[in-house]
Short mmCIF file of C-alpha atoms in Angstrom, two decimals:
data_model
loop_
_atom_site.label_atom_id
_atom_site.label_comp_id
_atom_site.label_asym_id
_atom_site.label_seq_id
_atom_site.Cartn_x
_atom_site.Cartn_y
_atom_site.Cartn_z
CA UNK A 1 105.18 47.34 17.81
CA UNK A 2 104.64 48.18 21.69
CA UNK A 3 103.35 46.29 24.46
CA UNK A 4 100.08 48.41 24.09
CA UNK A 5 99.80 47.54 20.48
CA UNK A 6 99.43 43.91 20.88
CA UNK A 7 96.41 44.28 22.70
CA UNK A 8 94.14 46.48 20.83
CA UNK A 9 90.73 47.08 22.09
CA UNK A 10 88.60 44.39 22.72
CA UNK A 11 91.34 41.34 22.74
CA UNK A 12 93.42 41.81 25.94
CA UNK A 13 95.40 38.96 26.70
CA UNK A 14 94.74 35.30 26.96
CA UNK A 15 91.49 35.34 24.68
CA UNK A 16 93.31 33.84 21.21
CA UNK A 17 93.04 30.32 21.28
CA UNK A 18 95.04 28.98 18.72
CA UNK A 19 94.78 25.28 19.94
CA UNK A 20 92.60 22.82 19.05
CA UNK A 21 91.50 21.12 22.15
CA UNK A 22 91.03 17.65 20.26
CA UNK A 23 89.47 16.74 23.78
CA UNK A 24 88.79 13.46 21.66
CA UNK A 25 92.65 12.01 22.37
CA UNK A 26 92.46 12.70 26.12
CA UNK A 27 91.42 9.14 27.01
CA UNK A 28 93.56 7.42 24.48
CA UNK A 29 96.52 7.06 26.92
CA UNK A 30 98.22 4.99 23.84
CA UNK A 31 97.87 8.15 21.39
CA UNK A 32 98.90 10.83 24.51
CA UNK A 33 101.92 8.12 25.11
CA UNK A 34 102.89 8.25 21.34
CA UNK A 35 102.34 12.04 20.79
CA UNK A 36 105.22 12.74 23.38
CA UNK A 37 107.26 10.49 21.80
CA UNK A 38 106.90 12.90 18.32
CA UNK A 39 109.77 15.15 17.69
CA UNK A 40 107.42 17.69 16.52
CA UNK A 41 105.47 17.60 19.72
CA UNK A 42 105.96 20.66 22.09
CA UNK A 43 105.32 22.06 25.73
CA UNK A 44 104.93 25.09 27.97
CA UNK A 45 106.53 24.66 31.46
CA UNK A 46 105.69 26.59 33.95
CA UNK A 47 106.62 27.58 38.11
CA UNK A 48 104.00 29.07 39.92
CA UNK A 49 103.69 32.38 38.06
CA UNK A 50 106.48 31.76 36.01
CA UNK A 51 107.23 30.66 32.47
CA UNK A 52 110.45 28.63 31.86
CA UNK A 53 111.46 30.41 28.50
CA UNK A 54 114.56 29.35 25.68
CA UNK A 55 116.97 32.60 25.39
CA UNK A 56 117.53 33.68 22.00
CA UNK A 57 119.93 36.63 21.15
CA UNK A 58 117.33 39.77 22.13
CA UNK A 59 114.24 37.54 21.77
CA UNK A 60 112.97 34.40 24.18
CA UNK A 61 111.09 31.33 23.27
CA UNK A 62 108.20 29.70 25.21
CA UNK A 63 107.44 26.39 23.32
CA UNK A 64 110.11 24.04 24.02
CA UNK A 65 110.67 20.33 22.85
CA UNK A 66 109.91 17.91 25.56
CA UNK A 67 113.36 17.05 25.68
CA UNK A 68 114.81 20.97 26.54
CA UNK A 69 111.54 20.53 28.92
CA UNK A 70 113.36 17.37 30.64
CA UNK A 71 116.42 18.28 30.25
CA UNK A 72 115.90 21.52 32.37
CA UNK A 73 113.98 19.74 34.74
CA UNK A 74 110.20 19.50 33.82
CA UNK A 75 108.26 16.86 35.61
CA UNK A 76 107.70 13.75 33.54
CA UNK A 77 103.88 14.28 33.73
CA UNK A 78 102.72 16.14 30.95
CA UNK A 79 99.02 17.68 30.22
CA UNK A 80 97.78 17.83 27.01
CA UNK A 81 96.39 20.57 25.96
CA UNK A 82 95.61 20.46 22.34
CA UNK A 83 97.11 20.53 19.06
CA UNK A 84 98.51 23.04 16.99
CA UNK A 85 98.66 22.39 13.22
CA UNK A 86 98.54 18.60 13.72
CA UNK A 87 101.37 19.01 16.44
CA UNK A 88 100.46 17.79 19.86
CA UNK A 89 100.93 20.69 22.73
CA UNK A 90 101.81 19.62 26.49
CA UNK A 91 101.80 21.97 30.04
CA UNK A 92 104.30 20.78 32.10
CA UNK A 93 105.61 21.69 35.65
CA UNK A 94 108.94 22.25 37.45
CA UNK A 95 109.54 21.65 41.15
CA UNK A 96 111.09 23.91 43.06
CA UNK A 97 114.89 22.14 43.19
CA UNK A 98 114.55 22.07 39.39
CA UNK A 99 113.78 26.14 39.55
CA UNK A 100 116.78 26.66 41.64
CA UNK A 101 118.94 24.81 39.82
CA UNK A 102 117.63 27.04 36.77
CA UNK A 103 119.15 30.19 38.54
CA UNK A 104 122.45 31.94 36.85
CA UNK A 105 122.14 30.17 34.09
CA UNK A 106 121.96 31.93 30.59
CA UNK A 107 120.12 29.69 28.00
CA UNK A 108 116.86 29.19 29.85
CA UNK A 109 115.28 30.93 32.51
CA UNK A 110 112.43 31.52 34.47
CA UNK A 111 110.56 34.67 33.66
CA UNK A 112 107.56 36.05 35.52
CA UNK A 113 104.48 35.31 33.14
CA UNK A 114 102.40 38.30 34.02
CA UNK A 115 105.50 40.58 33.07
CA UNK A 116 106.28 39.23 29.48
CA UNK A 117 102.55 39.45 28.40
CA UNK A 118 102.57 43.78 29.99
CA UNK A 119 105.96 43.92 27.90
CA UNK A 120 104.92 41.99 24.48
CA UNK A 121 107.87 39.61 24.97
CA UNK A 122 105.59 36.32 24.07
CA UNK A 123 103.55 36.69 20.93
CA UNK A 124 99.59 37.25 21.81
CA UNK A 125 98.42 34.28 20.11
CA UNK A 126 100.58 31.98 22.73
CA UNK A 127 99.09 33.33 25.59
CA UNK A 128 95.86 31.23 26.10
CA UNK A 129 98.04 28.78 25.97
CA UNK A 130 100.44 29.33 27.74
CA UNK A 131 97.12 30.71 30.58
CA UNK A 132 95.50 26.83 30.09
CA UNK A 133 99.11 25.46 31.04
CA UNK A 134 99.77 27.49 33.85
CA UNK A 135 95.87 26.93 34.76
CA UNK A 136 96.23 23.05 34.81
CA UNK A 137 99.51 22.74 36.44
CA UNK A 138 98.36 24.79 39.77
CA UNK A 139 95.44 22.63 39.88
CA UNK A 140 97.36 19.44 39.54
CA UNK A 141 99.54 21.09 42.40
CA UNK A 142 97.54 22.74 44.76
CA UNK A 143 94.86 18.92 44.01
CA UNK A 144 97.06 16.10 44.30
CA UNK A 145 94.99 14.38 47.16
CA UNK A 146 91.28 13.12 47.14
CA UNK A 147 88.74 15.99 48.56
CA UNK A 148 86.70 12.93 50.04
CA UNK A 149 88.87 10.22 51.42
CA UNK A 150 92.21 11.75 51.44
CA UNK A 151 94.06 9.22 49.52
CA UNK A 152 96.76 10.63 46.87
CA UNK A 153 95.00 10.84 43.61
CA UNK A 154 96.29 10.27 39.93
CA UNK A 155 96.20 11.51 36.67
CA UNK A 156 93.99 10.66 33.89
CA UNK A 157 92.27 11.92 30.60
CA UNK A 158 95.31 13.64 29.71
CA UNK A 159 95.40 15.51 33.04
CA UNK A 160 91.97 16.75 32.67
CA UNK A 161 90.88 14.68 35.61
CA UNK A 162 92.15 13.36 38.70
CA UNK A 163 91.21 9.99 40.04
CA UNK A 164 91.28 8.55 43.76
CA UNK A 165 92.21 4.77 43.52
CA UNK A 166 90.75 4.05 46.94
CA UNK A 167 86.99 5.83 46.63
CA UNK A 168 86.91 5.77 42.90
CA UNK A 169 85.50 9.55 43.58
CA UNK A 170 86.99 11.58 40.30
CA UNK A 171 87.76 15.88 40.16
CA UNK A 172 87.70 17.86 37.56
CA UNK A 173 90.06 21.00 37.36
CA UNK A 174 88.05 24.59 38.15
CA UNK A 175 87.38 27.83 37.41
CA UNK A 176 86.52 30.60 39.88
CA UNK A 177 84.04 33.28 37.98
CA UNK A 178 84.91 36.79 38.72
CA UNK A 179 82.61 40.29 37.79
CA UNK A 180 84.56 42.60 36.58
CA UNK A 181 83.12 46.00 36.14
CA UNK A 182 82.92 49.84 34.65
CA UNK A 183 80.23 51.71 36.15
CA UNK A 184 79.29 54.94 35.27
CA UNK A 185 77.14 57.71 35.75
CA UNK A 186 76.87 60.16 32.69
CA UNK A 187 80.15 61.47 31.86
CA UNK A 188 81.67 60.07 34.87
CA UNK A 189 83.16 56.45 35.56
CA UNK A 190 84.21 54.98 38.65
CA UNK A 191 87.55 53.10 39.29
CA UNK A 192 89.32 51.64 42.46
CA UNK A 193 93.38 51.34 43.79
CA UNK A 194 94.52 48.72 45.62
CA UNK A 195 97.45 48.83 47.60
CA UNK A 196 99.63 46.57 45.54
CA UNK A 197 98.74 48.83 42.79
CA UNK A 198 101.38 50.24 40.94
CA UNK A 199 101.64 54.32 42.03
CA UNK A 200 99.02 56.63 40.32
CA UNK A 201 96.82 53.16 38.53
CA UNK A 202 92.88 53.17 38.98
CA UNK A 203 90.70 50.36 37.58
CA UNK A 204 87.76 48.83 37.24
CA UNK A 205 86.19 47.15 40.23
CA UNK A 206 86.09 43.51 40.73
CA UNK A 207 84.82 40.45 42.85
CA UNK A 208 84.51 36.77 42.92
CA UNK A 209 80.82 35.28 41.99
CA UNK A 210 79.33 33.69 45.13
CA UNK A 211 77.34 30.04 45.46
CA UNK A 212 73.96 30.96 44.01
CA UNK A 213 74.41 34.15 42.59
CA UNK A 214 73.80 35.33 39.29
CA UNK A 215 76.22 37.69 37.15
CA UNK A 216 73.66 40.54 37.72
CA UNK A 217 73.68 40.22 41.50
CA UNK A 218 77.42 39.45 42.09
CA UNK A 219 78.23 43.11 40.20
CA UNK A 220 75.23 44.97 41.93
CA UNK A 221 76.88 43.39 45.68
CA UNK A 222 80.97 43.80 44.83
CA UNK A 223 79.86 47.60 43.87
CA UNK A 224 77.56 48.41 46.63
CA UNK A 225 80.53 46.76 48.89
CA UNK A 226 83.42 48.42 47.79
CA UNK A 227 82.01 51.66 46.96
CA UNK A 228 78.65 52.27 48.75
CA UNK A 229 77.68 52.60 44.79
CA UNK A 230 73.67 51.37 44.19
CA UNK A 231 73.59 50.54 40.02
CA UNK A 232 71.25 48.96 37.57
CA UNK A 233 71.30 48.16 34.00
CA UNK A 234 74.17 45.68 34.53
CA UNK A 235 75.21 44.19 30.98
CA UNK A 236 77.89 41.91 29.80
CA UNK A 237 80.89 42.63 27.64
CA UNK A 238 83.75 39.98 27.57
CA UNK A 239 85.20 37.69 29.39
CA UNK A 240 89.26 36.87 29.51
CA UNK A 241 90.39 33.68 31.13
CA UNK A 242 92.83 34.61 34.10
CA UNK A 243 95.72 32.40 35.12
CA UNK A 244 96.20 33.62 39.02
CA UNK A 245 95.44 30.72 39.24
CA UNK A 246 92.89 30.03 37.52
CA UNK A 247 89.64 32.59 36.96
CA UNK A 248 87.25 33.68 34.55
CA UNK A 249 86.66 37.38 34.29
CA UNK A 250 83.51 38.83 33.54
CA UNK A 251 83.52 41.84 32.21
CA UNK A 252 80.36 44.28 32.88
CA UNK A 253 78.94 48.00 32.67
CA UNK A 254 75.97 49.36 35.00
CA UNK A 255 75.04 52.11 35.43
CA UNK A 256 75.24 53.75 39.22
CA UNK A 257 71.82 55.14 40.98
CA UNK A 258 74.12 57.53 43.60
CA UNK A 259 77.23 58.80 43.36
CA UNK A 260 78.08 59.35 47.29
CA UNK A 261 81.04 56.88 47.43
CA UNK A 262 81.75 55.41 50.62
CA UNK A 263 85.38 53.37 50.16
CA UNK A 264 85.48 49.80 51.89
CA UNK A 265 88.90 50.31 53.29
CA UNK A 266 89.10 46.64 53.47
CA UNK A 267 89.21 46.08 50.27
CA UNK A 268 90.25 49.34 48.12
CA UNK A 269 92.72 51.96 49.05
CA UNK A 270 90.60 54.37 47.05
CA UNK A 271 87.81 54.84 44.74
CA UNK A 272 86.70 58.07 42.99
CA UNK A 273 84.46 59.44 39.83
CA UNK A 274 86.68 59.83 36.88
CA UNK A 275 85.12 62.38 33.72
CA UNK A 276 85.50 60.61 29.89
CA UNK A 277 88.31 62.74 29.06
CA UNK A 278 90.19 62.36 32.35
CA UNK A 279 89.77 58.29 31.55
CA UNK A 280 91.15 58.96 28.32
CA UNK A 281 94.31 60.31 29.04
CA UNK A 282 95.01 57.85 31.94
CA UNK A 283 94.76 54.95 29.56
CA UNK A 284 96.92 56.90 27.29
CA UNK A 285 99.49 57.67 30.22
CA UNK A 286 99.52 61.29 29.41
CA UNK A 287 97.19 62.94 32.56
CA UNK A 288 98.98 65.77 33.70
CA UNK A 289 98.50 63.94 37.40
CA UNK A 290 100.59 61.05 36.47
CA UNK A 291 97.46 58.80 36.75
CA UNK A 292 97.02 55.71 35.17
CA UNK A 293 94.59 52.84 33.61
CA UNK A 294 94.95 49.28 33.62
CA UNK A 295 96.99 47.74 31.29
CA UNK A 296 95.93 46.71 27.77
CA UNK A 297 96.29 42.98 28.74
CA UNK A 298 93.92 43.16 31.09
CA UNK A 299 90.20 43.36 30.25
CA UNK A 300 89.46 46.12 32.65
CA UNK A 301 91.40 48.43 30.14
CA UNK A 302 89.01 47.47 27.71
CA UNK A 303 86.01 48.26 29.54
CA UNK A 304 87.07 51.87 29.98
CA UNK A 305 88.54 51.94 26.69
CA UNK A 306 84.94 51.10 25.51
CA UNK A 307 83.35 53.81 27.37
CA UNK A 308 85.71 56.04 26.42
CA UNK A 309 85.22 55.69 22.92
CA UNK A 310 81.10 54.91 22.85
CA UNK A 311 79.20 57.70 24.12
CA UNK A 312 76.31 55.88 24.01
CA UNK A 313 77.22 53.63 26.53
CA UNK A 314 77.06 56.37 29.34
#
């Protein structure tokens, strides 16, 4: 089975929840305390946007005992994040002197996240997992002091909360909402580069949700921004959680009023109209151009799959 293959269309990656939540135990610190003490309990660890993963022969392993977790260097502090037939699941964290001290050696490593899901190397159904430990272990990082007073905060509910001992003011881990979008006009689509793109890859547009705005609005603006693009008829499709760090993607079609593109240089390195069968063969990899679609693990392939493949939806 291929990379493409485990993402057929309409479940790119990070949307199989195998987990249940069981946000019930998260403020029974005596149950939490007793789960990690279970041999059969298990965790993710993860650096920044890596995975620490168990080499074995050709194949890796993500879900590691706490102990391997310790024992390579995990931070004590571990965030529950569900269970998994009856077996508790933690997200734990590595510093980075624990990550260097990881380097050269040939039993466990540290693998770039985004890269094993693009190859197939973890199995799907880990991946919103894996996404809601890497998630909650940049927020504990990136939140470890109180917003109001300043005062270094502490974990509670199972690390679904953070609590200031000096102001009593509590936070609550986040999630940035992001439109995602495939706009069209008849038999024509329009998709955006960015520079870090890799050579020859268009896809959909995208753009953070603003204070105030609805869905509707935030697609209509991040269009008419990047691409001087006017559309109605905006309608929802999916969403796919996003680890980097930690957003929500929306996935939306509209349909587009002009189709005078005007590139915000800014923000895109290119934009341009796209015909159903030119789409078709990019997400395929086989356009005689050497142009290319997003990646199956990514939602935005599955927006232009969609339209590729429905008609009706022009």
């Amino acid at each position: 089975m291929s990379a493409f293959d485990s993402f057929p269309l309409g479940q790119p990656a990070f949307v199989t929840n195998i987990l249940d939540r069981a946000a019930h135990l998260r403020r029974d610190d005596e149950k939490l305390f007793a789960m990690e003490q279970k041999p059969s309990s298990r965790a993710y660890v993860v650096y920044r946007d890596s995975l620490l993963v168990k080499r074995e022969g050709e194949q890796v392993r993500a879900l590691l005992g706490l102990d391997e977790a310790l024992k390579c260097g995990a931070n004590p502090g571990t965030i529950f994040l569900g269970l998994r037939d009856g077996a508790a699941m933690f997200g734990m964290g590595l510093s980075q002197a624990a990550a260097e001290k990881l380097v050269g050696r040939e039993d466990y490593t540290l693998t770039e996240l985004r890269g094993m899901a693009m190859q197939g190397a973890i199995p799907p159904q880990e991946l919103s997992a894996i996404a809601m430990a890497k998630s909650m272990v940049s927020w504990h990082q990136r939140h470890g002091y109180c917003a109001n007073c300043g005062t270094r905060s502490a974990m509670k509910e199972g690390g679904w909360k953070r609590e200031c001992p000096t102001c009593k003011a509590e936070h609550f881990p986040r999630t940035d909402p992001v439109v995602i979008m495939l706009v069209a006009s008849g038999e024509k689509c329009l998709l955006g580069r960015q520079k870090q793109f890799p050579p020859g890859m268009y896809s959909c547009l995208a753009g953070f949700v603003e204070a105030a705005e609805t869905i509707e609005d935030a697609v209509r603006r991040e269009i008419l921004e990047e691409s001087g693009i006017s559309c109605t008829d905006v309608q929802y499709y999916m969403t796919q959680p996003w680890p980097y760090p930690s957003s929500l993607m929306i996935g939306c079609s509209a349909r587009a009023l002009n189709e005078d593109i005007v590139v915000d240089h800014s923000e895109l390195e290119d934009a341009r109209w796209f015909t159903r069968e030119e789409a078709a063969l990019m997400l395929t990899r086989t356009h005689p151009d050497g142009l290319a679609g997003p990646h199956p693990f990514a939602i935005a392939h599955h927006l232009l799959g969609r339209w590729v493949h429905d008609k009706s939806g022009s």
